mmCIF file with all atom_site columns, C-alpha atoms in Angstrom:
data_model
loop_
_atom_site.group_PDB
_atom_site.id
_atom_site.type_symbol
_atom_site.label_atom_id
_atom_site.label_alt_id
_atom_site.label_comp_id
_atom_site.label_asym_id
_atom_site.label_entity_id
_atom_site.label_seq_id
_atom_site.pdbx_PDB_ins_code
_atom_site.Cartn_x
_atom_site.Cartn_y
_atom_site.Cartn_z
_atom_site.occupancy
_atom_site.B_iso_or_equiv
_atom_site.pdbx_formal_charge
_atom_site.auth_seq_id
_atom_site.auth_comp_id
_atom_site.auth_asym_id
_atom_site.auth_atom_id
_atom_site.pdbx_PDB_model_num
ATOM 1   C CA . UNK A 1 1   ? -2.572  -5.904  16.266  1.00 0.00 ? 18  UNK A CA 1
ATOM 2   C CA . UNK A 1 2   ? -0.951  -3.027  14.388  1.00 0.00 ? 19  UNK A CA 1
ATOM 3   C CA . UNK A 1 3   ? 2.648   -4.054  13.718  1.00 0.00 ? 20  UNK A CA 1
ATOM 4   C CA . UNK A 1 4   ? 3.487   -0.846  11.850  1.00 0.00 ? 21  UNK A CA 1
ATOM 5   C CA . UNK A 1 5   ? 2.284   2.374   13.430  1.00 0.00 ? 22  UNK A CA 1
ATOM 6   C CA . UNK A 1 6   ? 2.187   5.933   12.257  1.00 0.00 ? 23  UNK A CA 1
ATOM 7   C CA . UNK A 1 7   ? 1.039   7.835   15.310  1.00 0.00 ? 24  UNK A CA 1
ATOM 8   C CA . UNK A 1 8   ? 0.649   11.225  13.656  1.00 0.00 ? 25  UNK A CA 1
ATOM 9   C CA . UNK A 1 9   ? -2.375  11.257  11.364  1.00 0.00 ? 26  UNK A CA 1
ATOM 10  C CA . UNK A 1 10  ? -1.414  14.646  9.955   1.00 0.00 ? 27  UNK A CA 1
ATOM 11  C CA . UNK A 1 11  ? 1.471   17.075  9.666   1.00 0.00 ? 28  UNK A CA 1
ATOM 12  C CA . UNK A 1 12  ? 1.586   20.632  8.388   1.00 0.00 ? 29  UNK A CA 1
ATOM 13  C CA . UNK A 1 13  ? 4.878   22.184  7.242   1.00 0.00 ? 30  UNK A CA 1
ATOM 14  C CA . UNK A 1 14  ? 5.850   25.416  5.566   1.00 0.00 ? 31  UNK A CA 1
ATOM 15  C CA . UNK A 1 15  ? 7.345   25.263  2.093   1.00 0.00 ? 32  UNK A CA 1
ATOM 16  C CA . UNK A 1 16  ? 11.143  25.108  2.199   1.00 0.00 ? 33  UNK A CA 1
ATOM 17  C CA . UNK A 1 17  ? 11.280  23.646  5.694   1.00 0.00 ? 34  UNK A CA 1
ATOM 18  C CA . UNK A 1 18  ? 11.954  20.049  6.687   1.00 0.00 ? 35  UNK A CA 1
ATOM 19  C CA . UNK A 1 19  ? 9.136   17.502  6.927   1.00 0.00 ? 36  UNK A CA 1
ATOM 20  C CA . UNK A 1 20  ? 9.719   14.570  9.274   1.00 0.00 ? 37  UNK A CA 1
ATOM 21  C CA . UNK A 1 21  ? 7.324   11.646  9.115   1.00 0.00 ? 38  UNK A CA 1
ATOM 22  C CA . UNK A 1 22  ? 7.645   8.950   11.743  1.00 0.00 ? 39  UNK A CA 1
ATOM 23  C CA . UNK A 1 23  ? 6.909   5.253   11.842  1.00 0.00 ? 40  UNK A CA 1
ATOM 24  C CA . UNK A 1 24  ? 7.228   2.736   14.683  1.00 0.00 ? 41  UNK A CA 1
ATOM 25  C CA . UNK A 1 25  ? 7.139   -1.030  14.425  1.00 0.00 ? 42  UNK A CA 1
ATOM 26  C CA . UNK A 1 26  ? 6.882   -3.921  16.825  1.00 0.00 ? 43  UNK A CA 1
ATOM 27  C CA . UNK A 1 27  ? 8.216   -6.927  14.910  1.00 0.00 ? 44  UNK A CA 1
ATOM 28  C CA . UNK A 1 28  ? 11.991  -7.391  15.006  1.00 0.00 ? 45  UNK A CA 1
ATOM 29  C CA . UNK A 1 29  ? 11.726  -9.826  12.069  1.00 0.00 ? 46  UNK A CA 1
ATOM 30  C CA . UNK A 1 30  ? 11.030  -7.054  9.551   1.00 0.00 ? 47  UNK A CA 1
ATOM 31  C CA . UNK A 1 31  ? 13.844  -6.973  7.010   1.00 0.00 ? 48  UNK A CA 1
ATOM 32  C CA . UNK A 1 32  ? 12.892  -4.115  4.702   1.00 0.00 ? 49  UNK A CA 1
ATOM 33  C CA . UNK A 1 33  ? 10.991  -0.885  5.113   1.00 0.00 ? 50  UNK A CA 1
ATOM 34  C CA . UNK A 1 34  ? 9.376   1.135   2.375   1.00 0.00 ? 51  UNK A CA 1
ATOM 35  C CA . UNK A 1 35  ? 7.666   4.505   2.106   1.00 0.00 ? 52  UNK A CA 1
ATOM 36  C CA . UNK A 1 36  ? 4.805   5.111   -0.268  1.00 0.00 ? 53  UNK A CA 1
ATOM 37  C CA . UNK A 1 37  ? 3.163   8.371   -1.226  1.00 0.00 ? 54  UNK A CA 1
ATOM 38  C CA . UNK A 1 38  ? -0.501  8.638   -2.164  1.00 0.00 ? 55  UNK A CA 1
ATOM 39  C CA . UNK A 1 39  ? -2.340  11.510  -3.797  1.00 0.00 ? 56  UNK A CA 1
ATOM 40  C CA . UNK A 1 40  ? -6.159  11.603  -3.650  1.00 0.00 ? 57  UNK A CA 1
ATOM 41  C CA . UNK A 1 41  ? -7.862  9.461   -6.295  1.00 0.00 ? 58  UNK A CA 1
ATOM 42  C CA . UNK A 1 42  ? -4.554  7.795   -7.207  1.00 0.00 ? 59  UNK A CA 1
ATOM 43  C CA . UNK A 1 43  ? -2.852  4.604   -6.133  1.00 0.00 ? 60  UNK A CA 1
ATOM 44  C CA . UNK A 1 44  ? 0.175   4.731   -3.806  1.00 0.00 ? 61  UNK A CA 1
ATOM 45  C CA . UNK A 1 45  ? 3.553   5.131   -5.473  1.00 0.00 ? 62  UNK A CA 1
ATOM 46  C CA . UNK A 1 46  ? 6.856   3.894   -4.122  1.00 0.00 ? 63  UNK A CA 1
ATOM 47  C CA . UNK A 1 47  ? 9.116   6.596   -2.737  1.00 0.00 ? 64  UNK A CA 1
ATOM 48  C CA . UNK A 1 48  ? 12.144  5.123   -0.971  1.00 0.00 ? 65  UNK A CA 1
ATOM 49  C CA . UNK A 1 49  ? 13.162  2.008   0.948   1.00 0.00 ? 66  UNK A CA 1
ATOM 50  C CA . UNK A 1 50  ? 15.756  0.857   3.440   1.00 0.00 ? 67  UNK A CA 1
ATOM 51  C CA . UNK A 1 51  ? 17.145  -2.527  4.367   1.00 0.00 ? 68  UNK A CA 1
ATOM 52  C CA . UNK A 1 52  ? 17.246  -3.487  8.037   1.00 0.00 ? 69  UNK A CA 1
ATOM 53  C CA . UNK A 1 53  ? 21.031  -3.794  7.804   1.00 0.00 ? 70  UNK A CA 1
ATOM 54  C CA . UNK A 1 54  ? 21.386  -0.085  7.062   1.00 0.00 ? 71  UNK A CA 1
ATOM 55  C CA . UNK A 1 55  ? 20.590  2.996   9.108   1.00 0.00 ? 72  UNK A CA 1
ATOM 56  C CA . UNK A 1 56  ? 20.208  5.571   6.358   1.00 0.00 ? 73  UNK A CA 1
ATOM 57  C CA . UNK A 1 57  ? 19.210  5.785   2.731   1.00 0.00 ? 74  UNK A CA 1
ATOM 58  C CA . UNK A 1 58  ? 19.064  8.960   0.706   1.00 0.00 ? 75  UNK A CA 1
ATOM 59  C CA . UNK A 1 59  ? 17.461  9.804   -2.617  1.00 0.00 ? 76  UNK A CA 1
ATOM 60  C CA . UNK A 1 60  ? 17.448  13.452  -3.577  1.00 0.00 ? 77  UNK A CA 1
ATOM 61  C CA . UNK A 1 61  ? 15.293  15.410  -1.157  1.00 0.00 ? 78  UNK A CA 1
ATOM 62  C CA . UNK A 1 62  ? 14.184  12.223  0.621   1.00 0.00 ? 79  UNK A CA 1
ATOM 63  C CA . UNK A 1 63  ? 16.140  10.463  3.363   1.00 0.00 ? 80  UNK A CA 1
ATOM 64  C CA . UNK A 1 64  ? 14.976  7.548   5.454   1.00 0.00 ? 81  UNK A CA 1
ATOM 65  C CA . UNK A 1 65  ? 16.579  6.823   8.825   1.00 0.00 ? 82  UNK A CA 1
ATOM 66  C CA . UNK A 1 66  ? 16.263  3.524   10.655  1.00 0.00 ? 83  UNK A CA 1
ATOM 67  C CA . UNK A 1 67  ? 16.862  3.084   14.378  1.00 0.00 ? 84  UNK A CA 1
ATOM 68  C CA . UNK A 1 68  ? 16.572  -0.649  14.995  1.00 0.00 ? 85  UNK A CA 1
ATOM 69  C CA . UNK A 1 69  ? 17.107  -0.500  18.731  1.00 0.00 ? 86  UNK A CA 1
ATOM 70  C CA . UNK A 1 70  ? 14.138  1.859   19.034  1.00 0.00 ? 87  UNK A CA 1
ATOM 71  C CA . UNK A 1 71  ? 12.178  0.070   16.279  1.00 0.00 ? 88  UNK A CA 1
ATOM 72  C CA . UNK A 1 72  ? 11.658  3.434   14.669  1.00 0.00 ? 89  UNK A CA 1
ATOM 73  C CA . UNK A 1 73  ? 12.105  4.887   11.221  1.00 0.00 ? 90  UNK A CA 1
ATOM 74  C CA . UNK A 1 74  ? 11.602  8.343   9.859   1.00 0.00 ? 91  UNK A CA 1
ATOM 75  C CA . UNK A 1 75  ? 11.300  9.972   6.457   1.00 0.00 ? 92  UNK A CA 1
ATOM 76  C CA . UNK A 1 76  ? 12.867  13.401  6.043   1.00 0.00 ? 93  UNK A CA 1
ATOM 77  C CA . UNK A 1 77  ? 11.907  15.639  3.153   1.00 0.00 ? 94  UNK A CA 1
ATOM 78  C CA . UNK A 1 78  ? 14.183  18.641  2.631   1.00 0.00 ? 95  UNK A CA 1
ATOM 79  C CA . UNK A 1 79  ? 13.197  21.142  1.380   1.00 0.00 ? 96  UNK A CA 1
ATOM 80  C CA . UNK A 1 80  ? 9.473   20.490  1.464   1.00 0.00 ? 97  UNK A CA 1
ATOM 81  C CA . UNK A 1 81  ? 7.465   21.553  -1.578  1.00 0.00 ? 98  UNK A CA 1
ATOM 82  C CA . UNK A 1 82  ? 3.703   22.031  -2.055  1.00 0.00 ? 99  UNK A CA 1
ATOM 83  C CA . UNK A 1 83  ? 3.716   19.050  -4.437  1.00 0.00 ? 100 UNK A CA 1
ATOM 84  C CA . UNK A 1 84  ? 4.789   16.870  -1.515  1.00 0.00 ? 101 UNK A CA 1
ATOM 85  C CA . UNK A 1 85  ? 1.332   17.299  0.016   1.00 0.00 ? 102 UNK A CA 1
ATOM 86  C CA . UNK A 1 86  ? -0.045  13.754  0.112   1.00 0.00 ? 103 UNK A CA 1
ATOM 87  C CA . UNK A 1 87  ? -0.636  10.821  2.436   1.00 0.00 ? 104 UNK A CA 1
ATOM 88  C CA . UNK A 1 88  ? 2.538   8.916   3.283   1.00 0.00 ? 105 UNK A CA 1
ATOM 89  C CA . UNK A 1 89  ? 2.450   5.248   4.225   1.00 0.00 ? 106 UNK A CA 1
ATOM 90  C CA . UNK A 1 90  ? 5.210   3.364   5.931   1.00 0.00 ? 107 UNK A CA 1
ATOM 91  C CA . UNK A 1 91  ? 5.369   -0.363  5.104   1.00 0.00 ? 108 UNK A CA 1
ATOM 92  C CA . UNK A 1 92  ? 7.508   -3.344  6.081   1.00 0.00 ? 109 UNK A CA 1
ATOM 93  C CA . UNK A 1 93  ? 8.272   -6.880  4.916   1.00 0.00 ? 110 UNK A CA 1
ATOM 94  C CA . UNK A 1 94  ? 9.198   -9.928  6.975   1.00 0.00 ? 111 UNK A CA 1
ATOM 95  C CA . UNK A 1 95  ? 12.288  -12.112 6.448   1.00 0.00 ? 112 UNK A CA 1
ATOM 96  C CA . UNK A 1 96  ? 9.966   -15.077 6.143   1.00 0.00 ? 113 UNK A CA 1
ATOM 97  C CA . UNK A 1 97  ? 7.622   -13.544 3.575   1.00 0.00 ? 114 UNK A CA 1
ATOM 98  C CA . UNK A 1 98  ? 9.160   -10.858 1.434   1.00 0.00 ? 115 UNK A CA 1
ATOM 99  C CA . UNK A 1 99  ? 6.208   -10.697 -0.948  1.00 0.00 ? 116 UNK A CA 1
ATOM 100 C CA . UNK A 1 100 ? 3.744   -9.134  1.489   1.00 0.00 ? 117 UNK A CA 1
ATOM 101 C CA . UNK A 1 101 ? 3.804   -5.559  2.684   1.00 0.00 ? 118 UNK A CA 1
ATOM 102 C CA . UNK A 1 102 ? 2.466   -4.612  6.100   1.00 0.00 ? 119 UNK A CA 1
ATOM 103 C CA . UNK A 1 103 ? 1.297   -1.022  6.010   1.00 0.00 ? 120 UNK A CA 1
ATOM 104 C CA . UNK A 1 104 ? 0.953   1.657   8.636   1.00 0.00 ? 121 UNK A CA 1
ATOM 105 C CA . UNK A 1 105 ? -2.138  3.846   8.897   1.00 0.00 ? 122 UNK A CA 1
ATOM 106 C CA . UNK A 1 106 ? -0.639  6.798   7.028   1.00 0.00 ? 123 UNK A CA 1
ATOM 107 C CA . UNK A 1 107 ? 0.242   10.421  7.733   1.00 0.00 ? 124 UNK A CA 1
ATOM 108 C CA . UNK A 1 108 ? -1.290  13.253  5.754   1.00 0.00 ? 125 UNK A CA 1
ATOM 109 C CA . UNK A 1 109 ? 1.355   15.868  4.970   1.00 0.00 ? 126 UNK A CA 1
ATOM 110 C CA . UNK A 1 110 ? 0.325   19.351  3.980   1.00 0.00 ? 127 UNK A CA 1
ATOM 111 C CA . UNK A 1 111 ? 2.997   21.755  2.740   1.00 0.00 ? 128 UNK A CA 1
ATOM 112 C CA . UNK A 1 112 ? 1.789   25.346  2.697   1.00 0.00 ? 129 UNK A CA 1
ATOM 113 C CA . UNK A 1 113 ? 3.433   28.351  0.990   1.00 0.00 ? 130 UNK A CA 1
ATOM 114 C CA . UNK B 2 1   ? 6.049   2.308   -18.321 1.00 0.00 ? 24  UNK B CA 1
ATOM 115 C CA . UNK B 2 2   ? 4.604   -0.150  -15.832 1.00 0.00 ? 25  UNK B CA 1
ATOM 116 C CA . UNK B 2 3   ? 0.891   -0.167  -15.528 1.00 0.00 ? 26  UNK B CA 1
ATOM 117 C CA . UNK B 2 4   ? -1.814  -1.556  -13.280 1.00 0.00 ? 27  UNK B CA 1
ATOM 118 C CA . UNK B 2 5   ? -5.343  -0.749  -14.354 1.00 0.00 ? 28  UNK B CA 1
ATOM 119 C CA . UNK B 2 6   ? -8.628  -1.215  -12.531 1.00 0.00 ? 29  UNK B CA 1
ATOM 120 C CA . UNK B 2 7   ? -11.911 -1.591  -14.341 1.00 0.00 ? 30  UNK B CA 1
ATOM 121 C CA . UNK B 2 8   ? -13.783 1.224   -12.615 1.00 0.00 ? 31  UNK B CA 1
ATOM 122 C CA . UNK B 2 9   ? -12.780 4.371   -10.763 1.00 0.00 ? 32  UNK B CA 1
ATOM 123 C CA . UNK B 2 10  ? -16.155 4.771   -9.064  1.00 0.00 ? 33  UNK B CA 1
ATOM 124 C CA . UNK B 2 11  ? -18.856 2.203   -8.438  1.00 0.00 ? 34  UNK B CA 1
ATOM 125 C CA . UNK B 2 12  ? -22.202 2.390   -6.646  1.00 0.00 ? 35  UNK B CA 1
ATOM 126 C CA . UNK B 2 13  ? -23.970 -0.845  -5.742  1.00 0.00 ? 36  UNK B CA 1
ATOM 127 C CA . UNK B 2 14  ? -26.883 -1.907  -3.598  1.00 0.00 ? 37  UNK B CA 1
ATOM 128 C CA . UNK B 2 15  ? -26.745 -4.122  -0.532  1.00 0.00 ? 38  UNK B CA 1
ATOM 129 C CA . UNK B 2 16  ? -26.878 -7.777  -1.512  1.00 0.00 ? 39  UNK B CA 1
ATOM 130 C CA . UNK B 2 17  ? -25.579 -7.302  -5.051  1.00 0.00 ? 40  UNK B CA 1
ATOM 131 C CA . UNK B 2 18  ? -22.663 -9.343  -6.356  1.00 0.00 ? 41  UNK B CA 1
ATOM 132 C CA . UNK B 2 19  ? -19.786 -7.042  -7.255  1.00 0.00 ? 42  UNK B CA 1
ATOM 133 C CA . UNK B 2 20  ? -16.778 -7.722  -9.467  1.00 0.00 ? 43  UNK B CA 1
ATOM 134 C CA . UNK B 2 21  ? -13.663 -5.574  -9.341  1.00 0.00 ? 44  UNK B CA 1
ATOM 135 C CA . UNK B 2 22  ? -11.149 -6.261  -12.092 1.00 0.00 ? 45  UNK B CA 1
ATOM 136 C CA . UNK B 2 23  ? -7.439  -5.570  -12.129 1.00 0.00 ? 46  UNK B CA 1
ATOM 137 C CA . UNK B 2 24  ? -4.998  -5.997  -15.009 1.00 0.00 ? 47  UNK B CA 1
ATOM 138 C CA . UNK B 2 25  ? -1.217  -5.561  -14.996 1.00 0.00 ? 48  UNK B CA 1
ATOM 139 C CA . UNK B 2 26  ? 1.087   -5.480  -17.995 1.00 0.00 ? 49  UNK B CA 1
ATOM 140 C CA . UNK B 2 27  ? 4.384   -6.185  -16.220 1.00 0.00 ? 50  UNK B CA 1
ATOM 141 C CA . UNK B 2 28  ? 4.268   -9.993  -16.249 1.00 0.00 ? 51  UNK B CA 1
ATOM 142 C CA . UNK B 2 29  ? 4.319   -9.983  -12.436 1.00 0.00 ? 52  UNK B CA 1
ATOM 143 C CA . UNK B 2 30  ? 3.635   -13.196 -10.579 1.00 0.00 ? 53  UNK B CA 1
ATOM 144 C CA . UNK B 2 31  ? 2.242   -11.524 -7.468  1.00 0.00 ? 54  UNK B CA 1
ATOM 145 C CA . UNK B 2 32  ? -1.026  -9.625  -7.340  1.00 0.00 ? 55  UNK B CA 1
ATOM 146 C CA . UNK B 2 33  ? -2.801  -8.127  -4.352  1.00 0.00 ? 56  UNK B CA 1
ATOM 147 C CA . UNK B 2 34  ? -6.101  -6.616  -3.334  1.00 0.00 ? 57  UNK B CA 1
ATOM 148 C CA . UNK B 2 35  ? -6.218  -4.037  -0.542  1.00 0.00 ? 58  UNK B CA 1
ATOM 149 C CA . UNK B 2 36  ? -8.824  -1.791  0.894   1.00 0.00 ? 59  UNK B CA 1
ATOM 150 C CA . UNK B 2 37  ? -8.012  1.648   2.242   1.00 0.00 ? 60  UNK B CA 1
ATOM 151 C CA . UNK B 2 38  ? -10.111 3.205   4.988   1.00 0.00 ? 61  UNK B CA 1
ATOM 152 C CA . UNK B 2 39  ? -9.472  6.411   6.964   1.00 0.00 ? 62  UNK B CA 1
ATOM 153 C CA . UNK B 2 40  ? -7.385  5.767   10.053  1.00 0.00 ? 63  UNK B CA 1
ATOM 154 C CA . UNK B 2 41  ? -6.808  2.119   9.109   1.00 0.00 ? 64  UNK B CA 1
ATOM 155 C CA . UNK B 2 42  ? -4.293  2.413   6.297   1.00 0.00 ? 65  UNK B CA 1
ATOM 156 C CA . UNK B 2 43  ? -4.082  -0.277  3.623   1.00 0.00 ? 66  UNK B CA 1
ATOM 157 C CA . UNK B 2 44  ? -5.287  -3.693  4.668   1.00 0.00 ? 67  UNK B CA 1
ATOM 158 C CA . UNK B 2 45  ? -4.618  -6.796  2.601   1.00 0.00 ? 68  UNK B CA 1
ATOM 159 C CA . UNK B 2 46  ? -7.715  -8.712  1.517   1.00 0.00 ? 69  UNK B CA 1
ATOM 160 C CA . UNK B 2 47  ? -6.225  -11.409 -0.738  1.00 0.00 ? 70  UNK B CA 1
ATOM 161 C CA . UNK B 2 48  ? -2.951  -12.160 -2.406  1.00 0.00 ? 71  UNK B CA 1
ATOM 162 C CA . UNK B 2 49  ? -2.137  -14.340 -5.427  1.00 0.00 ? 72  UNK B CA 1
ATOM 163 C CA . UNK B 2 50  ? 1.362   -15.577 -6.181  1.00 0.00 ? 73  UNK B CA 1
ATOM 164 C CA . UNK B 2 51  ? 0.535   -17.420 -9.393  1.00 0.00 ? 74  UNK B CA 1
ATOM 165 C CA . UNK B 2 52  ? -2.316  -18.297 -11.704 1.00 0.00 ? 75  UNK B CA 1
ATOM 166 C CA . UNK B 2 53  ? -5.085  -20.080 -9.822  1.00 0.00 ? 76  UNK B CA 1
ATOM 167 C CA . UNK B 2 54  ? -3.171  -19.643 -6.544  1.00 0.00 ? 77  UNK B CA 1
ATOM 168 C CA . UNK B 2 55  ? -4.476  -17.441 -3.760  1.00 0.00 ? 78  UNK B CA 1
ATOM 169 C CA . UNK B 2 56  ? -3.836  -16.718 -0.140  1.00 0.00 ? 79  UNK B CA 1
ATOM 170 C CA . UNK B 2 57  ? -6.021  -14.953 2.414   1.00 0.00 ? 80  UNK B CA 1
ATOM 171 C CA . UNK B 2 58  ? -4.844  -11.637 3.701   1.00 0.00 ? 81  UNK B CA 1
ATOM 172 C CA . UNK B 2 59  ? -5.807  -9.932  6.923   1.00 0.00 ? 82  UNK B CA 1
ATOM 173 C CA . UNK B 2 60  ? -9.479  -9.266  6.130   1.00 0.00 ? 83  UNK B CA 1
ATOM 174 C CA . UNK B 2 61  ? -10.786 -11.874 3.641   1.00 0.00 ? 84  UNK B CA 1
ATOM 175 C CA . UNK B 2 62  ? -14.277 -12.227 5.112   1.00 0.00 ? 85  UNK B CA 1
ATOM 176 C CA . UNK B 2 63  ? -16.994 -11.341 2.623   1.00 0.00 ? 86  UNK B CA 1
ATOM 177 C CA . UNK B 2 64  ? -14.603 -11.454 -0.347  1.00 0.00 ? 87  UNK B CA 1
ATOM 178 C CA . UNK B 2 65  ? -13.336 -13.993 -2.829  1.00 0.00 ? 88  UNK B CA 1
ATOM 179 C CA . UNK B 2 66  ? -10.853 -13.739 -5.695  1.00 0.00 ? 89  UNK B CA 1
ATOM 180 C CA . UNK B 2 67  ? -10.147 -15.274 -9.058  1.00 0.00 ? 90  UNK B CA 1
ATOM 181 C CA . UNK B 2 68  ? -6.923  -15.470 -11.027 1.00 0.00 ? 91  UNK B CA 1
ATOM 182 C CA . UNK B 2 69  ? -7.408  -17.382 -14.271 1.00 0.00 ? 92  UNK B CA 1
ATOM 183 C CA . UNK B 2 70  ? -4.716  -15.498 -16.205 1.00 0.00 ? 93  UNK B CA 1
ATOM 184 C CA . UNK B 2 71  ? -1.409  -14.125 -15.014 1.00 0.00 ? 94  UNK B CA 1
ATOM 185 C CA . UNK B 2 72  ? -2.239  -10.534 -15.858 1.00 0.00 ? 95  UNK B CA 1
ATOM 186 C CA . UNK B 2 73  ? -5.724  -10.433 -14.347 1.00 0.00 ? 96  UNK B CA 1
ATOM 187 C CA . UNK B 2 74  ? -6.858  -10.604 -10.721 1.00 0.00 ? 97  UNK B CA 1
ATOM 188 C CA . UNK B 2 75  ? -10.504 -10.196 -9.796  1.00 0.00 ? 98  UNK B CA 1
ATOM 189 C CA . UNK B 2 76  ? -12.019 -9.347  -6.442  1.00 0.00 ? 99  UNK B CA 1
ATOM 190 C CA . UNK B 2 77  ? -15.570 -10.541 -5.846  1.00 0.00 ? 100 UNK B CA 1
ATOM 191 C CA . UNK B 2 78  ? -17.990 -9.342  -3.222  1.00 0.00 ? 101 UNK B CA 1
ATOM 192 C CA . UNK B 2 79  ? -20.516 -12.167 -3.109  1.00 0.00 ? 102 UNK B CA 1
ATOM 193 C CA . UNK B 2 80  ? -23.204 -10.107 -1.377  1.00 0.00 ? 103 UNK B CA 1
ATOM 194 C CA . UNK B 2 81  ? -22.208 -6.494  -0.917  1.00 0.00 ? 104 UNK B CA 1
ATOM 195 C CA . UNK B 2 82  ? -22.798 -4.861  2.440   1.00 0.00 ? 105 UNK B CA 1
ATOM 196 C CA . UNK B 2 83  ? -22.568 -1.242  3.537   1.00 0.00 ? 106 UNK B CA 1
ATOM 197 C CA . UNK B 2 84  ? -19.427 -1.952  5.582   1.00 0.00 ? 107 UNK B CA 1
ATOM 198 C CA . UNK B 2 85  ? -17.674 -2.830  2.326   1.00 0.00 ? 108 UNK B CA 1
ATOM 199 C CA . UNK B 2 86  ? -17.921 0.776   1.191   1.00 0.00 ? 109 UNK B CA 1
ATOM 200 C CA . UNK B 2 87  ? -14.252 1.638   0.723   1.00 0.00 ? 110 UNK B CA 1
ATOM 201 C CA . UNK B 2 88  ? -11.407 2.427   -1.648  1.00 0.00 ? 111 UNK B CA 1
ATOM 202 C CA . UNK B 2 89  ? -10.131 -0.783  -3.234  1.00 0.00 ? 112 UNK B CA 1
ATOM 203 C CA . UNK B 2 90  ? -6.574  -0.913  -4.507  1.00 0.00 ? 113 UNK B CA 1
ATOM 204 C CA . UNK B 2 91  ? -4.954  -3.558  -6.654  1.00 0.00 ? 114 UNK B CA 1
ATOM 205 C CA . UNK B 2 92  ? -1.186  -4.036  -6.807  1.00 0.00 ? 115 UNK B CA 1
ATOM 206 C CA . UNK B 2 93  ? 1.363   -6.312  -8.430  1.00 0.00 ? 116 UNK B CA 1
ATOM 207 C CA . UNK B 2 94  ? 4.996   -7.210  -7.833  1.00 0.00 ? 117 UNK B CA 1
ATOM 208 C CA . UNK B 2 95  ? 7.768   -9.607  -8.718  1.00 0.00 ? 118 UNK B CA 1
ATOM 209 C CA . UNK B 2 96  ? 8.220   -12.426 -6.231  1.00 0.00 ? 119 UNK B CA 1
ATOM 210 C CA . UNK B 2 97  ? 10.798  -13.250 -3.673  1.00 0.00 ? 120 UNK B CA 1
ATOM 211 C CA . UNK B 2 98  ? 13.117  -10.266 -3.411  1.00 0.00 ? 121 UNK B CA 1
ATOM 212 C CA . UNK B 2 99  ? 13.408  -8.269  -0.215  1.00 0.00 ? 122 UNK B CA 1
ATOM 213 C CA . UNK B 2 100 ? 12.185  -4.737  -0.514  1.00 0.00 ? 123 UNK B CA 1
ATOM 214 C CA . UNK B 2 101 ? 10.186  -5.569  -3.602  1.00 0.00 ? 124 UNK B CA 1
ATOM 215 C CA . UNK B 2 102 ? 8.225   -2.606  -4.769  1.00 0.00 ? 125 UNK B CA 1
ATOM 216 C CA . UNK B 2 103 ? 4.528   -3.142  -5.328  1.00 0.00 ? 126 UNK B CA 1
ATOM 217 C CA . UNK B 2 104 ? 2.923   -1.225  -8.176  1.00 0.00 ? 127 UNK B CA 1
ATOM 218 C CA . UNK B 2 105 ? -0.569  0.035   -7.542  1.00 0.00 ? 128 UNK B CA 1
ATOM 219 C CA . UNK B 2 106 ? -3.552  0.759   -9.718  1.00 0.00 ? 129 UNK B CA 1
ATOM 220 C CA . UNK B 2 107 ? -5.529  4.011   -9.338  1.00 0.00 ? 130 UNK B CA 1
ATOM 221 C CA . UNK B 2 108 ? -8.142  2.459   -7.085  1.00 0.00 ? 131 UNK B CA 1
ATOM 222 C CA . UNK B 2 109 ? -11.888 1.872   -7.225  1.00 0.00 ? 132 UNK B CA 1
ATOM 223 C CA . UNK B 2 110 ? -14.075 3.876   -4.887  1.00 0.00 ? 133 UNK B CA 1
ATOM 224 C CA . UNK B 2 111 ? -16.970 1.529   -4.073  1.00 0.00 ? 134 UNK B CA 1
ATOM 225 C CA . UNK B 2 112 ? -20.105 2.771   -2.371  1.00 0.00 ? 135 UNK B CA 1
ATOM 226 C CA . UNK B 2 113 ? -22.653 0.219   -1.170  1.00 0.00 ? 136 UNK B CA 1
ATOM 227 C CA . UNK B 2 114 ? -26.090 1.675   -0.462  1.00 0.00 ? 137 UNK B CA 1
#
């Protein structure tokens, strides 16, 4: 039972344009959502997070939006750069167990010149 | 700079062999995790440890065991490796008990079981 879903396995975007990565979830008890970025042959690195009590969090070129009624979050990257090409994982934690992350299946983003 | 290291980047083993994957963190974190990453399946939690000698099964513990004798070290053991355990294995650590806690990952071990 996949509680965190990333339905687009891949996304291709031109440099300078906006990249939008989507994530859907089923469990209304999630209290925090995180995005991780993973380059090949490296471990994932934390990118940005958002609490379930907020609807937006911004950090430089990265903004995460949370729509709780739709159980949907999205990561916007503006402007996209070739160095953003990586696999992006959405993850969530439960109120009852904040130590464990539940990951989505990932979206491979390719930014081309 | 925080660091999680894994003993091998690439490993090739034969079916039936016992395999040890080692992970060390230098951040004095209580929590340590082992995941495997497979195409189309994302990161799946194998085992989790929240203190020395403490462990908890994750989503896919079958065929694996773990050992945590020291706070900084968390080992994943494949008692009898099988071809379906060919995967990328990732270790992570974190501080306990705070919402939105970031987990710090090692570089991963690409294990191939022949």
